[in-house]
Coordinates of C-alpha atoms in Angstrom, one line a residue:
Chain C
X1 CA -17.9 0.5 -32.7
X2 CA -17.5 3.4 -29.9
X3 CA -17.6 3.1 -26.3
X4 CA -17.7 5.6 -23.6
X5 CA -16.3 4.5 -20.0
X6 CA -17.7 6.2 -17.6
X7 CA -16.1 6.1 -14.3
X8 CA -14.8 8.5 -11.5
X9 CA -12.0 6.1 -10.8
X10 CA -9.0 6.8 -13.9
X11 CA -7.7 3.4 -13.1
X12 CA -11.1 1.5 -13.3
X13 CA -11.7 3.6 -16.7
X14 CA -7.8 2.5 -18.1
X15 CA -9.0 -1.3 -17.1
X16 CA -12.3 -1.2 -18.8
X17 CA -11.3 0.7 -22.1
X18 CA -8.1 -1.0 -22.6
X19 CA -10.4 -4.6 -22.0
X20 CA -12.7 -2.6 -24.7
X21 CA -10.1 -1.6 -26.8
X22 CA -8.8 -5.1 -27.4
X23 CA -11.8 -6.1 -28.2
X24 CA -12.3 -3.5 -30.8
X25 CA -14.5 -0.9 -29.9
X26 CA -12.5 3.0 -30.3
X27 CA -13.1 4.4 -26.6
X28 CA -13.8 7.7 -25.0
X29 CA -13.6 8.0 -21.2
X30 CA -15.7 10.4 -18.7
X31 CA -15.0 10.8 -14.8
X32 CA -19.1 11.3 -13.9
X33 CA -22.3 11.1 -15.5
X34 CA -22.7 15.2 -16.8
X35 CA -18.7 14.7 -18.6
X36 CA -20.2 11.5 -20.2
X37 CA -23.6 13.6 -21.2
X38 CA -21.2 16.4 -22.6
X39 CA -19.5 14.7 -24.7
X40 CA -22.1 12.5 -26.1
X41 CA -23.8 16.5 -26.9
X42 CA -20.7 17.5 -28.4
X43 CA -21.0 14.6 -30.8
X44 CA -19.5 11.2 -29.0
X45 CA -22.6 9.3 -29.2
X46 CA -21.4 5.7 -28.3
X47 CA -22.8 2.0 -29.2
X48 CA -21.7 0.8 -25.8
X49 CA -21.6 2.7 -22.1
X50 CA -19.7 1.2 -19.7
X51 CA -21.3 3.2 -16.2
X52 CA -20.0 3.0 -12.5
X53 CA -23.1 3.6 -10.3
X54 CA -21.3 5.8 -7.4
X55 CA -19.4 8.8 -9.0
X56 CA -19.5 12.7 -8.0
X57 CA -21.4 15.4 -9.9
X58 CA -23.7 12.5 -11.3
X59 CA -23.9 9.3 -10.5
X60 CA -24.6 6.5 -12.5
X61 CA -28.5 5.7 -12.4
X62 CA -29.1 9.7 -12.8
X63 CA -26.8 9.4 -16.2
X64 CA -28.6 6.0 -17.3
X65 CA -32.0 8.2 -16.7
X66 CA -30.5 11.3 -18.8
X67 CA -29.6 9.4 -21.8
X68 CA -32.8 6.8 -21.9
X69 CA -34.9 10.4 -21.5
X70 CA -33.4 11.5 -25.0
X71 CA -34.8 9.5 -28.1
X72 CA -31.7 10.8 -30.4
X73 CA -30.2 7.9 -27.9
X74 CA -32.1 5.2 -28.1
X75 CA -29.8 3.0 -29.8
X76 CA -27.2 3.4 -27.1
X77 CA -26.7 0.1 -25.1
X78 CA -26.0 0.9 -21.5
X79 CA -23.9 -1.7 -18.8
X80 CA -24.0 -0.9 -15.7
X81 CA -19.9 -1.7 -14.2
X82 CA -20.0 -1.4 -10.2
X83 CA -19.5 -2.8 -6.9
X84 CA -23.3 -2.1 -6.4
X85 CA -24.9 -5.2 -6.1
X86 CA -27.7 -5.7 -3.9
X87 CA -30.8 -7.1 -5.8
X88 CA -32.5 -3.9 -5.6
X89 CA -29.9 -1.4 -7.0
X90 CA -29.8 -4.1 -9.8
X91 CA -33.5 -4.0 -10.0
X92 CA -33.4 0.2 -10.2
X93 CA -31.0 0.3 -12.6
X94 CA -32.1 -2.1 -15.4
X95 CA -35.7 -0.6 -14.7
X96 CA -34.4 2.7 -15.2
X97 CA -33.0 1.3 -19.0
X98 CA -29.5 -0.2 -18.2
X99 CA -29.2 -3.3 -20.5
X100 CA -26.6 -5.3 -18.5
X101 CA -25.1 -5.1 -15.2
X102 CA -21.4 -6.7 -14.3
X103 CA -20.3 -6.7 -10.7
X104 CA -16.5 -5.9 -10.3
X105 CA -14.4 -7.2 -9.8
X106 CA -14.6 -8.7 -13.3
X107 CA -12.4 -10.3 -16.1
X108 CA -12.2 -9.7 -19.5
X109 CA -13.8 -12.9 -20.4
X110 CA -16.8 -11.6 -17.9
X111 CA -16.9 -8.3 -20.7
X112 CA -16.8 -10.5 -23.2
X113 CA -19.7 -12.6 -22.3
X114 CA -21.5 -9.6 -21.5
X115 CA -20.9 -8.4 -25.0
X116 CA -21.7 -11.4 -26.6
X117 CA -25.1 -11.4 -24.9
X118 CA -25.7 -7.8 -26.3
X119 CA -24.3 -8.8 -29.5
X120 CA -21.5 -5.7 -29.7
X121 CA -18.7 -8.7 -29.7
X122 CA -17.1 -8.8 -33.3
X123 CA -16.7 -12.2 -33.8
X124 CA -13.1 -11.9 -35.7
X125 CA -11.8 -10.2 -32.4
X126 CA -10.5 -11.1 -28.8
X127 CA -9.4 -10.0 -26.2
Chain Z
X1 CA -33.6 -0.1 12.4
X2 CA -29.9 -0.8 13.8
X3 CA -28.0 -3.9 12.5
X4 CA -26.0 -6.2 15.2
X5 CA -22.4 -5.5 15.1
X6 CA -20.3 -6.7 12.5
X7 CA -19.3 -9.7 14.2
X8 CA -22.3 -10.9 14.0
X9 CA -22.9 -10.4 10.3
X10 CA -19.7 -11.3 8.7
X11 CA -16.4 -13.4 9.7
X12 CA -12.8 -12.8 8.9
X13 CA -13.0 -16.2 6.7
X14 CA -15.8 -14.2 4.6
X15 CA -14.0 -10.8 4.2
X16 CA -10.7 -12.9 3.3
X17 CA -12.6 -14.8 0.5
X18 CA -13.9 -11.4 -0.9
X19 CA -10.0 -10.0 -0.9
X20 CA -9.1 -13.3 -2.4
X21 CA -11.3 -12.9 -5.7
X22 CA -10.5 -9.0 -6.1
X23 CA -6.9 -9.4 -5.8
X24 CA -7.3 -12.2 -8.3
X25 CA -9.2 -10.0 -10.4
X26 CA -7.6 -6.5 -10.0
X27 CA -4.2 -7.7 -9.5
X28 CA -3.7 -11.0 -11.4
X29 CA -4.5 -14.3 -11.5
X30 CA -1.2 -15.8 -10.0
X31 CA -1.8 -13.0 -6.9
X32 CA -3.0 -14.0 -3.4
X33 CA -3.4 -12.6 -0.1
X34 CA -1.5 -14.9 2.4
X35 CA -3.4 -15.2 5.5
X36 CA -0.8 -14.3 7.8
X37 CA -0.8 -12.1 11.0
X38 CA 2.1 -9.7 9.9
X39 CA 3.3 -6.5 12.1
X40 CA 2.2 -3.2 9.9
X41 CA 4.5 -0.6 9.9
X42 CA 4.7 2.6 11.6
X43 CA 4.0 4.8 8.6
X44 CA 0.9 3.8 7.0
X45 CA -1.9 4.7 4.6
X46 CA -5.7 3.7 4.2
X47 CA -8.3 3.1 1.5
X48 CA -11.7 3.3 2.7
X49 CA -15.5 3.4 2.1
X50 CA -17.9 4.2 4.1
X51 CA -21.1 2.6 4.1
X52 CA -24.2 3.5 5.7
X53 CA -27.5 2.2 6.4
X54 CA -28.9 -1.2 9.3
X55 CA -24.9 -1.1 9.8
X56 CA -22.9 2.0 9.6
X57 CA -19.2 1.9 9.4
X58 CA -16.1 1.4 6.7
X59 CA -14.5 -1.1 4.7
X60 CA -10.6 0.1 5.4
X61 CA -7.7 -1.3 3.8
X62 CA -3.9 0.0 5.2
X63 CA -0.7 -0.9 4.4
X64 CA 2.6 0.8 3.8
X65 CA 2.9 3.5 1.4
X66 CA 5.4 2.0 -0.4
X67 CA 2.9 -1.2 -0.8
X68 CA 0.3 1.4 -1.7
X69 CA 2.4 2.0 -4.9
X70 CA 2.9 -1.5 -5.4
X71 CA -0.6 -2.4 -5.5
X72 CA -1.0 0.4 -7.9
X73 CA 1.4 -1.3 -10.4
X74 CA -0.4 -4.1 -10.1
X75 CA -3.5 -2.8 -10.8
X76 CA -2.5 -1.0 -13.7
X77 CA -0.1 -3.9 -15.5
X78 CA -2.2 -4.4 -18.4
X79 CA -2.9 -0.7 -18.9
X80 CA -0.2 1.4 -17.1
X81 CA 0.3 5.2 -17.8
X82 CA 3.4 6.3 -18.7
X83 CA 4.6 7.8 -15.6
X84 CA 2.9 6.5 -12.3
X85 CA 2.0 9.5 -10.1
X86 CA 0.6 10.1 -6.7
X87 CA -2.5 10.9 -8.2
X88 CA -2.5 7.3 -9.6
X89 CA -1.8 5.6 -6.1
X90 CA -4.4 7.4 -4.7
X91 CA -7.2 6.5 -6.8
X92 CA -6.3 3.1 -7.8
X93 CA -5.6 2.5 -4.0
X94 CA -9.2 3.9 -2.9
X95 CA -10.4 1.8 -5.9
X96 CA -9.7 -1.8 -4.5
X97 CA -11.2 -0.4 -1.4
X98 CA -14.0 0.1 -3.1
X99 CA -14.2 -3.0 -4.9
X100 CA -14.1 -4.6 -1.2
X101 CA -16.2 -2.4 0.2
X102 CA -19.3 -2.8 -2.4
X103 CA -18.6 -6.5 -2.1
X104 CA -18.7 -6.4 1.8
X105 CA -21.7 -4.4 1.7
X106 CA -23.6 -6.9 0.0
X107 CA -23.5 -9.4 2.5
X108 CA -24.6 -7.1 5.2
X109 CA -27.9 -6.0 5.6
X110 CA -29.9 -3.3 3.2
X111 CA -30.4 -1.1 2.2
X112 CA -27.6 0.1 2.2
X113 CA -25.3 3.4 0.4
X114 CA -21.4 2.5 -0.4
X115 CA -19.4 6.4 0.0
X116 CA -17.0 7.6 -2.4
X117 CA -13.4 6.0 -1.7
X118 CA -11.1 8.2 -0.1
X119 CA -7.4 7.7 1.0
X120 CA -5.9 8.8 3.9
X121 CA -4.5 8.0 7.6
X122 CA -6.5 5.3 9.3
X123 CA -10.3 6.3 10.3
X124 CA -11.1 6.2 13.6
X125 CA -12.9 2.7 14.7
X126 CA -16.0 2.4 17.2
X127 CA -15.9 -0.4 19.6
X128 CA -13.9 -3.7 19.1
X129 CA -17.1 -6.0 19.3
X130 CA -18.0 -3.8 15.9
X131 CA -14.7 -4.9 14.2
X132 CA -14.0 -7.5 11.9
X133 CA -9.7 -7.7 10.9
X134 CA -7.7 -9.6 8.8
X135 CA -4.2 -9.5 8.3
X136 CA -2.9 -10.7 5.2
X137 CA 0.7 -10.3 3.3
X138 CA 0.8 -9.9 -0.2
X139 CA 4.7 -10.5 -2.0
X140 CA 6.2 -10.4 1.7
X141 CA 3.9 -6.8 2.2
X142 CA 1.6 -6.7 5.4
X143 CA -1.7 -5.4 5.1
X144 CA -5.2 -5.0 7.0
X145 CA -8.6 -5.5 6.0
X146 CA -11.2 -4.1 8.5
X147 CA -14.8 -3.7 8.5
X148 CA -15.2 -1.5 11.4
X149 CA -18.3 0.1 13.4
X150 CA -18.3 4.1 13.0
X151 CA -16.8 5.9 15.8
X152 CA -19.8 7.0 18.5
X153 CA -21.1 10.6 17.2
X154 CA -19.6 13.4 18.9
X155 CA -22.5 15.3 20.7
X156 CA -21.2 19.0 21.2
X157 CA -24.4 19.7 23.3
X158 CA -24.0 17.6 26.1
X159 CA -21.1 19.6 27.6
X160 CA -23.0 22.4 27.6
X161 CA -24.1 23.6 31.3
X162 CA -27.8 23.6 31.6
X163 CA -29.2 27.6 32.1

């Protein structure tokens, strides 16, 4: 399984895809919502995004938005990963098509429970 | 609609308990903040992030360069690149700010817009009363925490003489 990280901070993006990683899933990384959009164009269309909500260029909820608008990605499964956590950001950003939502700071065990719940956890695999 | 000052919306106790679970988190489970009033150094650096909305202010973490780069390490244990570079300090640095900061924010009332972290000297504080502190050490390193009011704007046109 593929997974785009999509983060502005490089060391929240090493954290999350090496958690990924060990878990399995191959992993591409993007600093802001329009890289993560390019490279999903150019052909990196992943089972699993892994989206920090405040990030230059394009934030979070505007990527979520982008990729929910295109059918061709329906089948994408979209976490929301940030410090946001107010009940109404949460509210906006599942209504807007985000699957899950995980507050950092996190553990791997917290991903992993996540991905169980979505079903993208191979069961032969840990972390 | 302007929120109280911080004081009244948050304690020192709270804002410790927050540091406690993201250092546990970002820096490893056997990691703790000591609650300890420590002397900072002279030279300094700060992690912040602003937030804005009842209550306007930042969420500021400083400590000494050198603990900067330590942090860093820790952070990036699991996952390190092969050669740590200033780049790296700065934005894993700004990001534990920002893991405070978006944790902070959510006890304080909304709604409410976390900034971008951003790494520098110290930003300017508004009034005590709108300042919440705590001094920790962390592996014999001092650091601050402070949630601080913004500084009062700066309004150019009331120096101006009147026509």
């Amino acid at each position: 399984m593929r997974a785009l990280v999509i983060d502005d901070s490089r060391a929240m993006r090493r954290i999350v895809g090496g958690i990924l990683a060990g878990f399995g899933f191959e992993v591409e990384q993007a600093g802001d919502g329009q890289q993560a959009l390019d490279a999903m164009h150019a052909g990196f269309v992943p089972d699993l995004a892994c989206i920090d909500w405040n990030m230059p260029v394009m934030d979070g909820l505007q990527y979520v938005s982008a990729v929910r608008s295109n059918p061709a990605w329906r089948s994408v499964t979209l976490m929301m990963v940030t410090t946001e956590s107010e009940h109404g950001q949460i509210v906006r950003a599942l209504a807007a098509g985000a699957h899950e939502y995980l507050i950092k700071p996190f553990t791997a065990d917290a991903i992993g429970d996540k991905l169980s719940l979505l079903g993208l956890l191979p069961t032969e695999v840990t972390a | 609609m302007t929120a109280p000052p911080i004081t009244e919306l948050i304690d020192a106790g709270t804002v410790q308990g927050i540091a406690d679970e993201v250092w546990v988190a970002m820096l490893g489970e056997d990691e703790f903040l000591v609650p300890l009033p420590a002397e900072l150094p002279t030279e300094t650096v700060s992690a912040w992030v602003s937030v804005s909305g009842p209550w306007n202010g930042a969420v500021v973490l400083t400590c000494a360069p050198a603990t900067a780069e330590e942090l860093t390490r820790f952070v990036l244990q699991a996952h390190p690149p092969e050669l740590l570079e200033n780049g790296d300090v700065t934005d894993a640095f700004g990001e534990l700010a920002n893991v405070l900061g978006g944790n902070v924010k959510s006890l304080l009332p909304g709604p409410s817009k976390l900034g971008l972290p951003e790494v520098g000297t110290t930003p300017s504080a508004g009034s005590p009363v709108d300042t919440c502190r705590v001094d920790a050490v962390w592996r014999g390193h001092p650091l601050s925490i402070t949630v601080q009011g913004a500084a009062a704007p700066v309004h150019p046109e009331r120096n101006e003489v009147p026509l």
